[in-house]
Amino acid sequence: MPFAQGYIDDLLIASPDLQSHEEHVRAVLKRLNEHGINIHQSKCVFGVQTLEFLGHTISPEGIKPIKKEVDTIKQYPIPSSLTQMSFLGLINFYRRFIPGCAQLMQPLTDSLKGKPKEFKLSSDAVEAIKQLKDKLAQATTLIYPNSLSPLALMVDASDKAVGGTLNQLVKNAWKPIAFFSKRLAPAETRYSTFGRELLAIYLTIKHFRHMLEGREFIVFTDHKPLTNALKARADKYSLREVRHLDYISQFTSDIRHVKGQDNQAADALSRLEMNVLQQSTVNFETLRHEQEQDLELQNLLKTNNSSLNLKQFPSPIDGILIYCDTTKAIPRPFVPKNMRKLIYNNFHFLSHPGAKASTKLINARYTWPNLQKDVHKWVRECSACQQSKINRHTNSPIGVFSQPDARFAHVHIDLVGPLPRSNGFNYLFTCTDRFTRFPIAIPIADITAEIVAKAFMQNWVTIFGTPITVTTDRGAQFESELFNNLAKLLGSNRIRCTAYHPQANGMVERFHRHLKTALVSHSNPNQWTEFLPLVMLGIRTSVKTDAQCSAAELVFGTTLRLLGEFINPNTNSQKLNLENYVDQLREHMSKLKPINTREQSRAMYVPKDLSNCTHV
C-alpha cells in the first residue's frame, strides 16, 4: 500500500483527492480487520488536508513544526539551571527547519561543557536563545518533491564549512526541499577559494544524489569562475579539482552565477563552527590576567616559600609578561587555578594518554602546585578513557627480540579494520619503526595488495628510505606476489609473524590498541579520519618512560611544539652554525641505541588461583 505510511502505532494515509482517499481508507481498514487490529475512533482523523503527525504539521504546502510546540518554546523562560536547558532537545528536533542551527546553538553548547559549580549563561548564550526562538517561529516550510518540477542547487562555502540547499520551482519561485551542510576537514580548509566552492558543489550533489540522478537541474553559486570551469582546459586545475569536475559533469553542466546576497540560505549553512577538531588554545592575555587575580600565585610571590623560582618572561608572540618557573632549562608558565583544566584538556585530548604520560607532557611545559595529583585525578575521571581502555589484571611473560642497529632499518607494517566508513575510508595502514617506535597511520579505502604496496611505498619508503627488514603478518596482501616483488626490488628482508600469534608482533599490536582507544575516545568516532592527525601527533609526542623522550624526538632530534605551548623547547638565542650543527647531530644520532622498553623488563604476574587451575 504505497499510500499508507506507518511508524510504530501511527498511520498516515495520503491521497490526491477525496474519492481515492475513501478507497484508500477502506483498503487500510480492511487490512487491519483481517489481522485483528483494533483502532480507537477518538484517536483518528479522517478526510482533512492538514494534520499533526510525528511532531510535524503536514499540509498540501509542505511540512513544518507544530505551532503548539513552537509557542511552548517561545514562552519558555531563560534557563536558570542545567535541568531547564533540556528545552534544547526540542529545538534540536526541529533543527532541519533552521539553516545554520549549529552556529546559533554554539554559545549554548559551550555553556554545557565541563561541570561548572555555578550555572550561569553568558550574554551570548542568552542572545542565542532569543535568536533560536525567533528563527523557529519563522521556520521555513519544506515542500514535497515533485518529479515534474525543475530543480536547483544553491551552494556556498566558507573557510570552515560548505552548505547547500535543494530547491524546487513552484509558481516561478524557488522553494526549499532540504538543507545540507558539512564542516570541512583540516586539509580542506587550506583549499583555495575556487577549490572550496567547487568542493561545495561536489559534496552537495553527492548528498542529494538520490534526488538528482536522472534529473536536469541548475547549480547556483556566488563564485563566478565556476561558471566556466566545465568548459576550460583540464591542465588548469589540480588532480583533485579535475576529479570533482568530472563527477559534477556526470549530473549537470549548468552552473550559473548568483550574487551572494541572493544565496543566503546556502551561505548561512556554510558558516557552521568547527567543533570536532577545535582546541581551546591558551590565550596569553587571559593567562596574564588570571595570574594577577590568582591568590595562590600572589602568596607564592610574597612569601617565596616554594621550590619554584618565579620570574616574568615575555610571551613569544605578543610580548605579554607571564610569570614562569625557571628551575628548568625551559621557562614554564605558572597556571592559575581557573585555567588548569584547560591546559590539561589541550594535551590529554590529543590521544588520551595515561596519567603518567599526560603528567610528563604537561609538566615539561607548564607548572602549578600538585600538578601530578590533579592530572591523575582528571585522567581517572575521563569517561572516554574509562569506557574505551582495557585494564589488565595479569602480566604475561614478554618475548625478547633482537634490536636493530639504526633508525628505520626495521619496520613493522600491519592493517587496522574494517572501521566505520569515514570520508570514504574503512581501513588504516600502519608502519612502526622498531628502533624509535615512530608510527604512521594512513587511511585507505580497501586492503588489496596494490593499495597496500602503494601506501607503503608513498608514505614510508619515500620519506624514511628503504628498510633492511620488514615484519608483517601472513595476510593475503603481504603474501601476494606484488608485495613480495616490491620487497625484492627494495632489497628488504621480509619476516613473517607466526599465524594466530599476535604476540610475535606485539609492539604493533600495542600501538594499534592505543590508536583505536584514542579514536574511540573522541566525541564522534565515526568521523575518525578527522581526528586521526591530532591523535597521531599525541602518540608521537608522548614521552616513553624507559627512553625518557618521545618517538618524535628520536626521529627529528628535537621535541615538537604542541598546541598552547608557551616557549618552543628548541628556541635558542644564539644563531646556529648549520655545518657544525649537522656534524653534532650526526655524532649524537650515531651513538643512539634502542632501549629495552619498560614492558620488556617488567615482572610477570599471574594470580595464584589462575596459575594452578586447569580450566578457565
Coordinates of C-alpha atoms in Angstrom, one line a residue:
M1 CA 0.0 0.0 0.0
P2 CA 2.1 2.9 -1.2
F3 CA -0.5 5.5 0.0
A4 CA -0.1 4.4 3.7
Q5 CA 2.9 5.3 5.9
G6 CA 3.3 3.7 9.3
Y7 CA 5.5 4.4 12.2
I8 CA 5.1 2.1 15.3
D9 CA 1.4 2.8 16.2
D10 CA 0.9 5.9 14.0
L11 CA -0.6 5.5 10.5
L12 CA -0.9 8.2 7.8
I13 CA -3.0 7.7 4.6
A14 CA -2.2 10.3 1.8
S15 CA -4.4 10.6 -1.3
P16 CA -4.6 13.0 -4.2
D17 CA -8.4 13.6 -4.0
L18 CA -11.4 12.8 -1.8
Q19 CA -12.7 9.9 -3.9
S20 CA -9.4 8.0 -3.9
H21 CA -9.0 8.8 -0.2
E22 CA -12.2 7.0 0.6
E23 CA -11.0 3.9 -1.3
H24 CA -7.6 4.1 0.4
V25 CA -9.2 4.3 3.9
R26 CA -11.4 1.4 3.2
A27 CA -8.5 -0.7 2.0
V28 CA -6.5 0.1 5.1
L29 CA -9.4 -0.6 7.5
K30 CA -10.0 -3.9 5.7
R31 CA -6.3 -4.9 6.1
L32 CA -6.4 -4.0 9.8
N33 CA -9.6 -6.1 10.3
E34 CA -8.0 -9.1 8.6
H35 CA -5.2 -9.0 11.1
G36 CA -7.5 -8.4 14.1
I37 CA -6.1 -4.9 14.9
N38 CA -8.5 -2.6 16.7
I39 CA -8.3 1.2 16.5
H40 CA -9.9 3.9 18.6
Q41 CA -12.1 6.3 16.7
S42 CA -11.4 9.1 19.1
K43 CA -7.7 9.0 18.1
C44 CA -8.4 9.0 14.4
V45 CA -8.8 12.0 12.0
F46 CA -10.4 11.4 8.5
G47 CA -10.7 13.5 5.4
V48 CA -8.6 16.5 6.4
Q49 CA -6.0 18.5 4.5
T50 CA -3.8 19.4 7.5
L51 CA -2.9 17.3 10.4
E52 CA -0.2 16.8 13.1
F53 CA 1.9 13.7 12.5
L54 CA 5.1 12.6 14.4
G55 CA 5.7 16.1 15.8
H56 CA 5.1 17.9 12.5
T57 CA 2.3 19.7 10.8
I58 CA 1.6 18.0 7.4
S59 CA -0.3 20.1 4.8
P60 CA -0.5 20.3 1.0
E61 CA 2.1 23.1 1.1
G62 CA 4.7 21.0 2.9
I63 CA 6.0 20.1 6.3
K64 CA 6.7 22.4 9.3
P65 CA 7.0 22.4 13.1
I66 CA 3.8 22.1 15.2
K67 CA 2.6 25.6 16.2
K68 CA 1.8 24.5 19.7
E69 CA 5.3 23.3 20.3
V70 CA 6.8 26.5 18.8
D71 CA 4.6 28.6 21.1
T72 CA 5.8 26.5 24.1
I73 CA 9.4 27.2 23.1
K74 CA 8.7 30.9 22.6
Q75 CA 7.2 31.2 26.1
Y76 CA 10.0 29.2 27.7
P77 CA 11.9 31.4 30.3
I78 CA 15.6 32.0 30.2
P79 CA 17.1 28.8 31.8
S80 CA 18.5 29.3 35.3
S81 CA 19.7 25.7 35.8
L82 CA 21.0 22.7 33.8
T83 CA 17.7 21.0 34.1
Q84 CA 15.9 23.8 32.4
M85 CA 18.4 23.6 29.5
S86 CA 16.5 20.4 28.4
F87 CA 14.4 22.6 26.1
L88 CA 17.4 22.5 23.7
G89 CA 16.3 18.9 22.9
L90 CA 13.1 20.3 21.3
I91 CA 15.0 22.9 19.3
N92 CA 17.4 20.1 18.2
F93 CA 14.4 18.1 17.0
Y94 CA 13.4 20.9 14.7
R95 CA 16.9 21.9 13.6
R96 CA 16.4 20.9 10.0
F97 CA 14.0 23.8 9.6
I98 CA 16.6 26.3 10.8
P99 CA 19.5 27.0 8.4
G100 CA 22.8 27.4 10.4
C101 CA 21.3 26.0 13.5
A102 CA 24.6 24.6 14.8
Q103 CA 26.2 28.1 14.6
L104 CA 23.3 29.6 16.5
M105 CA 23.4 27.0 19.2
Q106 CA 27.2 27.2 19.7
P107 CA 27.2 29.6 22.8
L108 CA 24.6 27.3 24.4
T109 CA 26.5 24.1 23.8
D110 CA 29.7 25.8 25.1
S111 CA 27.9 26.6 28.3
L112 CA 27.2 22.9 28.9
K113 CA 30.8 21.8 28.6
G114 CA 32.5 20.5 31.7
K115 CA 30.9 20.6 35.2
P116 CA 30.6 24.2 36.3
K117 CA 30.0 24.6 40.0
E118 CA 27.6 27.5 39.3
F119 CA 25.3 27.6 36.3
K120 CA 25.3 30.9 34.6
L121 CA 24.5 31.8 31.0
S122 CA 26.7 34.3 29.2
S123 CA 25.2 37.2 27.3
D124 CA 26.0 35.5 24.0
A125 CA 24.1 32.4 25.2
V126 CA 21.0 34.5 26.2
E127 CA 21.1 36.2 22.8
A128 CA 21.4 32.8 21.1
I129 CA 18.2 31.6 22.9
K130 CA 16.3 34.7 21.6
Q131 CA 17.5 34.2 18.1
L132 CA 16.6 30.5 18.1
K133 CA 13.1 31.3 19.3
D134 CA 12.7 33.9 16.5
K135 CA 14.2 31.5 13.8
L136 CA 11.9 28.7 14.9
A137 CA 8.9 31.0 14.9
Q138 CA 9.8 31.8 11.3
A139 CA 10.7 28.2 10.4
T140 CA 10.8 27.5 6.7
T141 CA 8.2 25.1 5.3
L142 CA 9.9 22.3 3.4
I143 CA 7.9 21.5 0.3
Y144 CA 7.4 18.0 -1.1
P145 CA 9.5 16.8 -4.1
N146 CA 7.7 16.8 -7.4
S147 CA 9.3 14.7 -10.2
L148 CA 8.0 17.1 -12.9
S149 CA 9.2 20.4 -11.4
P150 CA 12.6 21.9 -12.2
L151 CA 15.3 21.6 -9.5
A152 CA 18.2 23.8 -8.5
L153 CA 21.1 23.6 -6.0
M154 CA 22.2 26.8 -4.3
V155 CA 25.7 26.2 -2.8
D156 CA 28.3 28.2 -0.9
A157 CA 31.5 27.7 1.0
S158 CA 33.3 29.5 3.9
D159 CA 36.7 28.8 5.3
K160 CA 35.2 26.3 7.8
A161 CA 32.2 24.6 6.1
V162 CA 30.2 24.1 3.0
G163 CA 26.5 24.3 2.6
G164 CA 23.8 23.8 0.0
T165 CA 20.0 24.0 -0.5
L166 CA 18.0 21.7 -2.8
N167 CA 15.2 23.9 -4.3
Q168 CA 12.2 23.3 -6.5
L169 CA 10.5 25.7 -8.8
V170 CA 6.9 26.5 -7.5
K171 CA 4.9 29.2 -9.2
N172 CA 8.1 31.0 -10.6
A173 CA 9.8 30.9 -7.2
W174 CA 12.4 28.6 -5.7
K175 CA 11.2 26.8 -2.6
P176 CA 13.5 24.6 -0.4
I177 CA 13.1 20.8 -0.2
A178 CA 16.0 20.2 2.1
F179 CA 19.2 21.7 3.5
F180 CA 22.7 20.3 3.6
S181 CA 25.9 21.4 5.4
K182 CA 29.2 19.8 6.3
R183 CA 32.2 21.0 8.3
L184 CA 35.5 21.0 6.3
A185 CA 38.3 18.7 7.2
P186 CA 41.6 20.4 8.2
A187 CA 43.2 19.8 4.8
E188 CA 40.1 21.1 3.0
T189 CA 40.2 24.4 4.9
R190 CA 43.5 25.1 3.1
Y191 CA 42.0 24.8 -0.3
S192 CA 41.8 27.9 -2.5
T193 CA 38.5 29.8 -2.7
F194 CA 37.9 28.1 -6.0
G195 CA 38.7 24.7 -4.5
R196 CA 36.3 25.1 -1.6
E197 CA 33.5 26.5 -3.8
L198 CA 34.0 23.5 -6.2
L199 CA 34.0 21.2 -3.2
A200 CA 30.7 22.6 -2.0
I201 CA 29.1 21.7 -5.4
Y202 CA 30.7 18.3 -5.3
L203 CA 29.6 17.4 -1.8
T204 CA 26.1 18.8 -2.2
I205 CA 25.5 16.7 -5.3
K206 CA 26.8 13.6 -3.5
H207 CA 24.4 14.3 -0.6
F208 CA 21.3 14.8 -2.8
R209 CA 22.4 12.2 -5.5
H210 CA 19.3 10.0 -4.8
M211 CA 17.1 13.0 -5.8
L212 CA 19.2 14.4 -8.6
E213 CA 20.2 11.3 -10.6
G214 CA 18.4 11.3 -13.9
R215 CA 17.1 14.8 -13.4
E216 CA 18.0 18.1 -15.0
F217 CA 19.0 20.8 -12.5
I218 CA 20.8 24.1 -12.2
V219 CA 23.7 24.9 -9.8
F220 CA 23.7 28.4 -8.4
T221 CA 27.0 29.7 -6.9
D222 CA 28.3 33.1 -5.9
H223 CA 31.8 32.2 -7.2
K224 CA 31.8 33.4 -10.8
P225 CA 34.9 31.4 -12.0
L226 CA 33.0 28.2 -11.5
T227 CA 30.5 29.0 -14.3
N228 CA 33.1 28.3 -17.0
A229 CA 35.0 25.6 -15.1
L230 CA 33.5 22.7 -17.1
K231 CA 34.4 24.3 -20.4
A232 CA 38.1 25.1 -19.5
R233 CA 41.1 23.0 -20.2
A234 CA 41.8 20.3 -17.6
D235 CA 45.5 21.3 -17.2
K236 CA 44.4 24.5 -15.4
Y237 CA 43.3 22.5 -12.4
S238 CA 44.8 20.2 -9.8
L239 CA 44.0 16.5 -10.0
R240 CA 41.6 16.8 -7.1
E241 CA 39.7 19.6 -8.9
V242 CA 39.6 17.6 -12.1
R243 CA 38.1 14.7 -10.2
H244 CA 35.4 16.9 -8.7
L245 CA 34.6 18.5 -12.1
D246 CA 34.4 15.0 -13.7
Y247 CA 31.9 13.9 -11.0
I248 CA 29.8 17.1 -11.4
S249 CA 29.7 16.7 -15.2
Q250 CA 28.0 13.3 -14.8
F251 CA 25.0 15.1 -13.4
T252 CA 24.9 18.6 -14.8
S253 CA 26.8 21.2 -16.9
D254 CA 24.5 24.1 -16.0
I255 CA 26.4 26.2 -13.4
R256 CA 25.2 29.8 -13.0
H257 CA 26.3 32.8 -11.1
V258 CA 24.1 34.3 -8.4
K259 CA 25.0 37.3 -6.1
G260 CA 25.9 36.3 -2.5
Q261 CA 23.1 38.3 -1.1
D262 CA 20.7 36.1 -3.1
N263 CA 22.3 32.9 -1.8
Q264 CA 21.7 33.5 1.9
A265 CA 20.4 30.0 2.8
A266 CA 23.5 28.2 1.5
D267 CA 25.7 30.9 2.8
A268 CA 24.3 30.5 6.3
L269 CA 24.8 26.8 6.2
S270 CA 28.4 27.2 5.2
R271 CA 29.2 29.3 8.3
L272 CA 29.0 26.4 10.8
E273 CA 31.5 26.3 13.6
M274 CA 34.3 23.7 13.8
N275 CA 33.5 21.6 16.9
V276 CA 35.4 18.3 16.3
L277 CA 39.0 19.4 16.0
Q278 CA 38.7 22.8 17.6
Q279 CA 41.1 23.1 20.5
S280 CA 40.6 25.8 23.2
T281 CA 44.1 27.1 22.9
V282 CA 45.8 29.2 25.6
N283 CA 45.3 33.0 25.3
F284 CA 48.3 34.6 27.0
E285 CA 46.5 37.8 27.7
T286 CA 43.9 35.8 29.6
L287 CA 46.7 33.9 31.3
R288 CA 48.3 37.1 32.5
H289 CA 45.0 38.5 33.8
E290 CA 44.3 35.2 35.6
Q291 CA 47.8 35.3 37.2
E292 CA 47.1 38.7 38.5
Q293 CA 43.9 37.5 40.1
D294 CA 45.2 34.2 41.4
L295 CA 45.7 34.3 45.2
E296 CA 47.9 31.2 45.3
L297 CA 50.4 32.8 42.9
Q298 CA 50.3 36.1 44.8
N299 CA 51.1 34.3 48.1
L300 CA 54.0 32.5 46.5
L301 CA 55.4 35.7 45.2
K302 CA 55.1 37.4 48.6
T303 CA 56.4 34.6 50.8
N304 CA 58.9 33.0 48.3
N305 CA 58.2 29.8 50.3
S306 CA 58.3 27.4 47.3
S307 CA 60.7 25.3 45.2
L308 CA 59.6 27.3 42.2
N309 CA 61.7 30.2 41.0
L310 CA 59.1 32.6 39.6
K311 CA 60.1 35.3 37.2
Q312 CA 58.3 37.2 34.5
F313 CA 59.0 36.3 30.8
P314 CA 57.6 37.8 27.7
S315 CA 55.3 35.5 25.6
P316 CA 56.9 34.7 22.2
I317 CA 54.0 36.1 20.1
D318 CA 53.0 39.5 21.6
G319 CA 55.5 40.0 24.4
I320 CA 53.0 39.8 27.3
L321 CA 54.8 39.3 30.6
I322 CA 53.9 35.9 32.2
Y323 CA 55.2 34.5 35.5
C324 CA 57.2 31.4 34.8
D325 CA 59.2 28.9 36.8
T326 CA 62.9 29.0 35.8
T327 CA 64.2 26.0 37.8
K328 CA 64.4 24.0 34.5
A329 CA 66.1 24.9 31.2
I330 CA 62.8 26.0 29.6
P331 CA 60.7 28.6 31.4
R332 CA 57.3 27.0 32.4
P333 CA 54.4 29.4 32.9
F334 CA 52.6 29.1 36.3
V335 CA 49.0 28.1 35.6
P336 CA 46.3 29.8 37.8
K337 CA 43.6 27.6 39.2
N338 CA 40.9 28.7 36.7
M339 CA 43.0 27.6 33.7
R340 CA 44.5 24.3 34.8
K341 CA 41.7 22.1 33.4
L342 CA 42.0 23.9 30.1
I343 CA 45.8 23.2 29.9
Y344 CA 45.1 19.6 30.8
N345 CA 42.5 19.2 28.1
N346 CA 44.8 20.6 25.4
F347 CA 47.3 17.8 26.0
H348 CA 45.2 14.9 27.2
F349 CA 42.6 15.1 24.5
L350 CA 45.1 14.7 21.7
S351 CA 45.4 10.9 22.1
H352 CA 44.1 10.3 25.6
P353 CA 47.4 9.1 27.1
G354 CA 47.6 7.6 30.5
A355 CA 48.2 9.5 33.8
K356 CA 52.0 9.3 33.7
A357 CA 52.3 10.3 30.0
S358 CA 49.8 13.2 30.5
T359 CA 51.8 14.4 33.5
K360 CA 55.1 14.3 31.7
L361 CA 53.6 16.2 28.7
I362 CA 52.2 19.0 30.8
N363 CA 55.0 19.1 33.4
A364 CA 57.6 19.7 30.7
R365 CA 55.7 22.9 29.5
Y366 CA 53.7 24.3 32.5
T367 CA 53.7 24.1 36.3
W368 CA 51.4 24.6 39.3
P369 CA 51.3 23.1 42.8
N370 CA 50.1 19.4 43.0
L371 CA 50.2 19.1 39.2
Q372 CA 50.7 15.4 39.2
K373 CA 47.9 14.9 41.7
D374 CA 45.5 17.0 39.6
V375 CA 46.4 15.3 36.3
H376 CA 46.0 11.8 37.8
K377 CA 42.6 12.7 39.2
W378 CA 41.4 14.1 35.9
V379 CA 42.6 11.1 33.9
R380 CA 40.7 8.8 36.3
E381 CA 37.6 11.0 35.8
C382 CA 37.9 11.0 32.0
S383 CA 34.8 9.0 30.9
A384 CA 36.2 8.4 27.4
C385 CA 39.3 6.7 28.8
Q386 CA 37.3 4.6 31.2
Q387 CA 34.9 3.4 28.5
S388 CA 37.5 2.6 25.9
K389 CA 40.7 1.5 27.7
I390 CA 41.5 -2.0 28.8
N391 CA 42.8 -2.5 32.4
R392 CA 44.8 -5.8 32.6
H393 CA 45.0 -7.7 35.9
T394 CA 47.7 -10.1 34.9
N395 CA 51.2 -9.5 33.4
S396 CA 52.2 -12.2 30.9
P397 CA 55.8 -13.0 30.2
I398 CA 57.3 -10.8 27.5
G399 CA 59.2 -12.1 24.5
V400 CA 62.7 -11.0 23.8
F401 CA 63.6 -9.7 20.3
S402 CA 66.8 -8.6 18.7
Q403 CA 67.3 -4.9 18.5
P404 CA 68.0 -3.1 15.2
D405 CA 71.3 -1.2 14.7
A406 CA 69.9 2.0 13.3
R407 CA 66.8 4.1 12.8
F408 CA 64.4 3.0 10.0
A409 CA 66.4 -0.3 9.5
H410 CA 63.5 -2.5 10.7
V411 CA 59.9 -1.5 10.1
H412 CA 56.7 -3.4 11.2
I413 CA 53.6 -2.9 9.0
D414 CA 50.1 -4.0 9.5
L415 CA 46.4 -3.2 8.9
V416 CA 43.6 -2.0 11.1
G417 CA 40.0 -2.5 10.3
P418 CA 37.4 -2.6 9.0
L419 CA 36.5 0.6 10.7
P420 CA 33.3 2.6 10.4
R421 CA 33.3 4.3 7.0
S422 CA 34.7 7.9 7.3
N423 CA 35.3 10.1 4.2
G424 CA 35.4 7.0 2.0
F425 CA 38.0 5.1 4.1
N426 CA 37.4 1.8 6.0
Y427 CA 41.0 0.8 7.0
L428 CA 44.3 2.1 8.4
F429 CA 47.7 1.0 7.0
T430 CA 50.2 1.4 9.8
C431 CA 54.0 1.4 9.8
T432 CA 56.2 1.5 13.0
D433 CA 60.0 1.8 13.2
R434 CA 61.3 -0.7 15.7
F435 CA 64.3 1.5 16.8
T436 CA 62.4 4.7 17.6
R437 CA 58.8 3.3 17.8
F438 CA 57.8 6.2 15.5
P439 CA 54.4 5.3 13.9
I440 CA 52.4 6.4 10.9
A441 CA 48.8 5.5 10.1
I442 CA 47.4 6.0 6.6
P443 CA 43.6 5.8 5.8
I444 CA 42.9 3.5 2.9
A445 CA 39.6 2.6 1.2
D446 CA 40.5 -1.1 0.6
I447 CA 43.1 -3.6 1.6
T448 CA 44.1 -5.0 -1.8
A449 CA 47.7 -5.8 -2.4
E450 CA 48.1 -2.9 -4.9
I451 CA 46.7 -0.3 -2.4
V452 CA 48.8 -1.6 0.5
A453 CA 52.0 -1.7 -1.6
K454 CA 51.4 1.8 -2.9
A455 CA 50.7 3.1 0.6
F456 CA 53.9 1.6 1.9
M457 CA 56.0 3.0 -1.0
Q458 CA 54.5 6.5 -0.9
N459 CA 54.2 7.0 2.8
W460 CA 57.2 5.2 4.3
V461 CA 59.9 4.4 1.8
T462 CA 59.9 7.8 0.1
I463 CA 60.2 9.6 3.5
F464 CA 62.3 7.3 5.7
G465 CA 64.2 5.3 3.0
T466 CA 64.4 1.6 2.2
P467 CA 64.3 -0.6 5.3
I468 CA 66.6 -3.6 5.8
T469 CA 63.9 -5.7 7.4
V470 CA 60.1 -5.6 7.0
T471 CA 58.0 -7.5 9.5
T472 CA 54.4 -8.4 8.5
D473 CA 51.7 -10.9 9.4
R474 CA 50.5 -13.6 7.0
G475 CA 47.7 -11.5 5.5
A476 CA 46.8 -12.1 1.8
Q477 CA 48.0 -8.6 0.9
F478 CA 51.6 -9.3 2.3
E479 CA 51.8 -12.8 0.8
S480 CA 50.8 -11.6 -2.6
E481 CA 53.3 -11.7 -5.5
L482 CA 53.1 -8.0 -5.9
F483 CA 54.2 -7.2 -2.3
N484 CA 57.0 -9.8 -2.4
N485 CA 58.3 -8.4 -5.7
L486 CA 58.3 -4.9 -4.1
A487 CA 60.3 -6.2 -1.1
K488 CA 62.8 -7.8 -3.5
L489 CA 63.0 -4.5 -5.5
L490 CA 63.7 -2.6 -2.4
G491 CA 66.3 -5.1 -1.2
S492 CA 64.4 -5.7 2.0
N493 CA 64.4 -8.9 4.0
R494 CA 60.8 -9.9 4.9
I495 CA 59.9 -11.6 8.3
R496 CA 56.6 -13.3 8.7
C497 CA 54.9 -13.5 12.1
T498 CA 53.6 -16.8 13.2
A499 CA 50.0 -17.4 12.3
Y500 CA 47.4 -16.7 15.1
H501 CA 50.2 -15.5 17.3
P502 CA 49.9 -11.7 17.6
Q503 CA 52.5 -11.6 20.4
A504 CA 55.2 -12.0 17.7
N505 CA 54.3 -8.5 16.5
G506 CA 53.5 -7.2 20.0
M507 CA 54.8 -3.6 19.5
V508 CA 52.5 -3.0 16.6
E509 CA 49.5 -4.7 18.4
R510 CA 50.1 -2.4 21.4
F511 CA 50.3 0.7 19.1
H512 CA 47.0 -0.4 17.5
R513 CA 45.3 -0.7 20.8
H514 CA 46.4 2.7 21.8
L515 CA 45.4 4.2 18.4
K516 CA 41.9 2.6 18.5
T517 CA 41.4 3.7 22.1
A518 CA 42.3 7.3 21.2
L519 CA 40.0 7.3 18.2
V520 CA 37.1 5.8 20.1
S521 CA 37.6 8.3 22.9
H522 CA 36.7 11.3 20.7
S523 CA 33.2 12.7 20.5
N524 CA 32.3 11.2 17.1
P525 CA 34.2 8.0 16.4
N526 CA 32.5 7.5 13.1
Q527 CA 34.5 10.5 11.8
W528 CA 37.8 9.1 12.8
T529 CA 39.7 10.4 9.7
E530 CA 39.2 13.9 11.1
F531 CA 40.7 13.2 14.5
L532 CA 43.5 10.9 13.2
P533 CA 46.1 13.7 12.5
L534 CA 45.8 15.1 16.1
V535 CA 45.7 11.6 17.6
M536 CA 49.0 10.7 15.8
L537 CA 50.6 13.9 17.0
G538 CA 49.7 13.0 20.6
I539 CA 51.1 9.4 20.2
R540 CA 54.3 10.6 18.6
T541 CA 55.0 13.2 21.3
S542 CA 54.1 11.1 24.3
V543 CA 57.2 10.6 26.5
K544 CA 58.3 6.9 26.7
T545 CA 59.0 6.1 30.3
D546 CA 62.0 3.9 29.5
A547 CA 63.7 6.2 27.0
Q548 CA 62.7 9.5 28.8
C549 CA 61.9 11.0 25.4
S550 CA 59.2 10.8 22.7
A551 CA 59.3 8.9 19.4
A552 CA 59.3 12.2 17.5
E553 CA 62.4 13.3 19.4
L554 CA 64.3 10.2 18.5
V555 CA 63.4 10.7 14.8
F556 CA 63.8 14.5 14.4
G557 CA 66.4 15.1 17.1
T558 CA 64.2 17.6 18.8
T559 CA 60.8 17.9 20.5
L560 CA 57.7 19.0 18.7
R561 CA 55.8 22.2 19.7
L562 CA 52.3 21.4 20.8
L563 CA 49.0 23.4 20.9
G564 CA 49.1 26.1 23.5
E565 CA 52.8 25.8 24.3
F566 CA 54.4 28.9 25.8
I567 CA 58.0 28.6 24.5
N568 CA 59.4 26.2 21.9
P569 CA 61.8 24.0 23.8
N570 CA 64.2 24.2 20.9
T571 CA 64.4 28.0 20.9
N572 CA 68.0 29.2 21.2
S573 CA 69.1 32.8 21.3
Q574 CA 72.3 32.0 19.6
K575 CA 72.4 31.5 15.8
L576 CA 73.2 28.0 14.8
N577 CA 76.1 27.2 12.5
L578 CA 74.5 24.8 10.1
E579 CA 77.6 22.8 9.3
N580 CA 78.6 22.4 13.0
Y581 CA 75.0 21.6 13.9
V582 CA 74.7 18.8 11.3
D583 CA 78.0 17.3 12.4
Q584 CA 76.9 17.4 16.1
L585 CA 73.6 15.9 15.2
R586 CA 75.1 13.1 13.2
E587 CA 77.5 12.2 16.0
H588 CA 74.7 12.2 18.5
M589 CA 72.4 10.1 16.4
S590 CA 75.2 7.6 15.6
K591 CA 75.5 6.9 19.4
L592 CA 71.8 6.3 19.9
K593 CA 70.9 2.8 20.8
P594 CA 67.5 1.3 21.2
I595 CA 66.4 0.9 24.8
N596 CA 64.5 -2.2 26.0
T597 CA 61.1 -1.0 26.9
R598 CA 59.7 -0.9 30.4
E599 CA 57.2 -3.6 29.3
Q600 CA 60.1 -5.9 28.3
S601 CA 61.6 -5.7 31.7
R602 CA 58.5 -5.8 33.9
A603 CA 57.9 -8.7 36.2
M604 CA 55.5 -11.5 35.2
Y605 CA 52.4 -11.7 37.4
V606 CA 49.6 -14.2 37.4
P607 CA 47.1 -14.7 40.4
K608 CA 47.8 -17.9 42.3
D609 CA 44.4 -19.5 41.6
L610 CA 44.9 -18.9 37.8
S611 CA 48.4 -20.3 37.8
N612 CA 47.2 -23.6 39.4
C613 CA 43.9 -24.0 37.5
T614 CA 43.4 -26.5 34.6
H615 CA 40.4 -24.7 33.0
V616 CA 39.4 -21.0 32.7

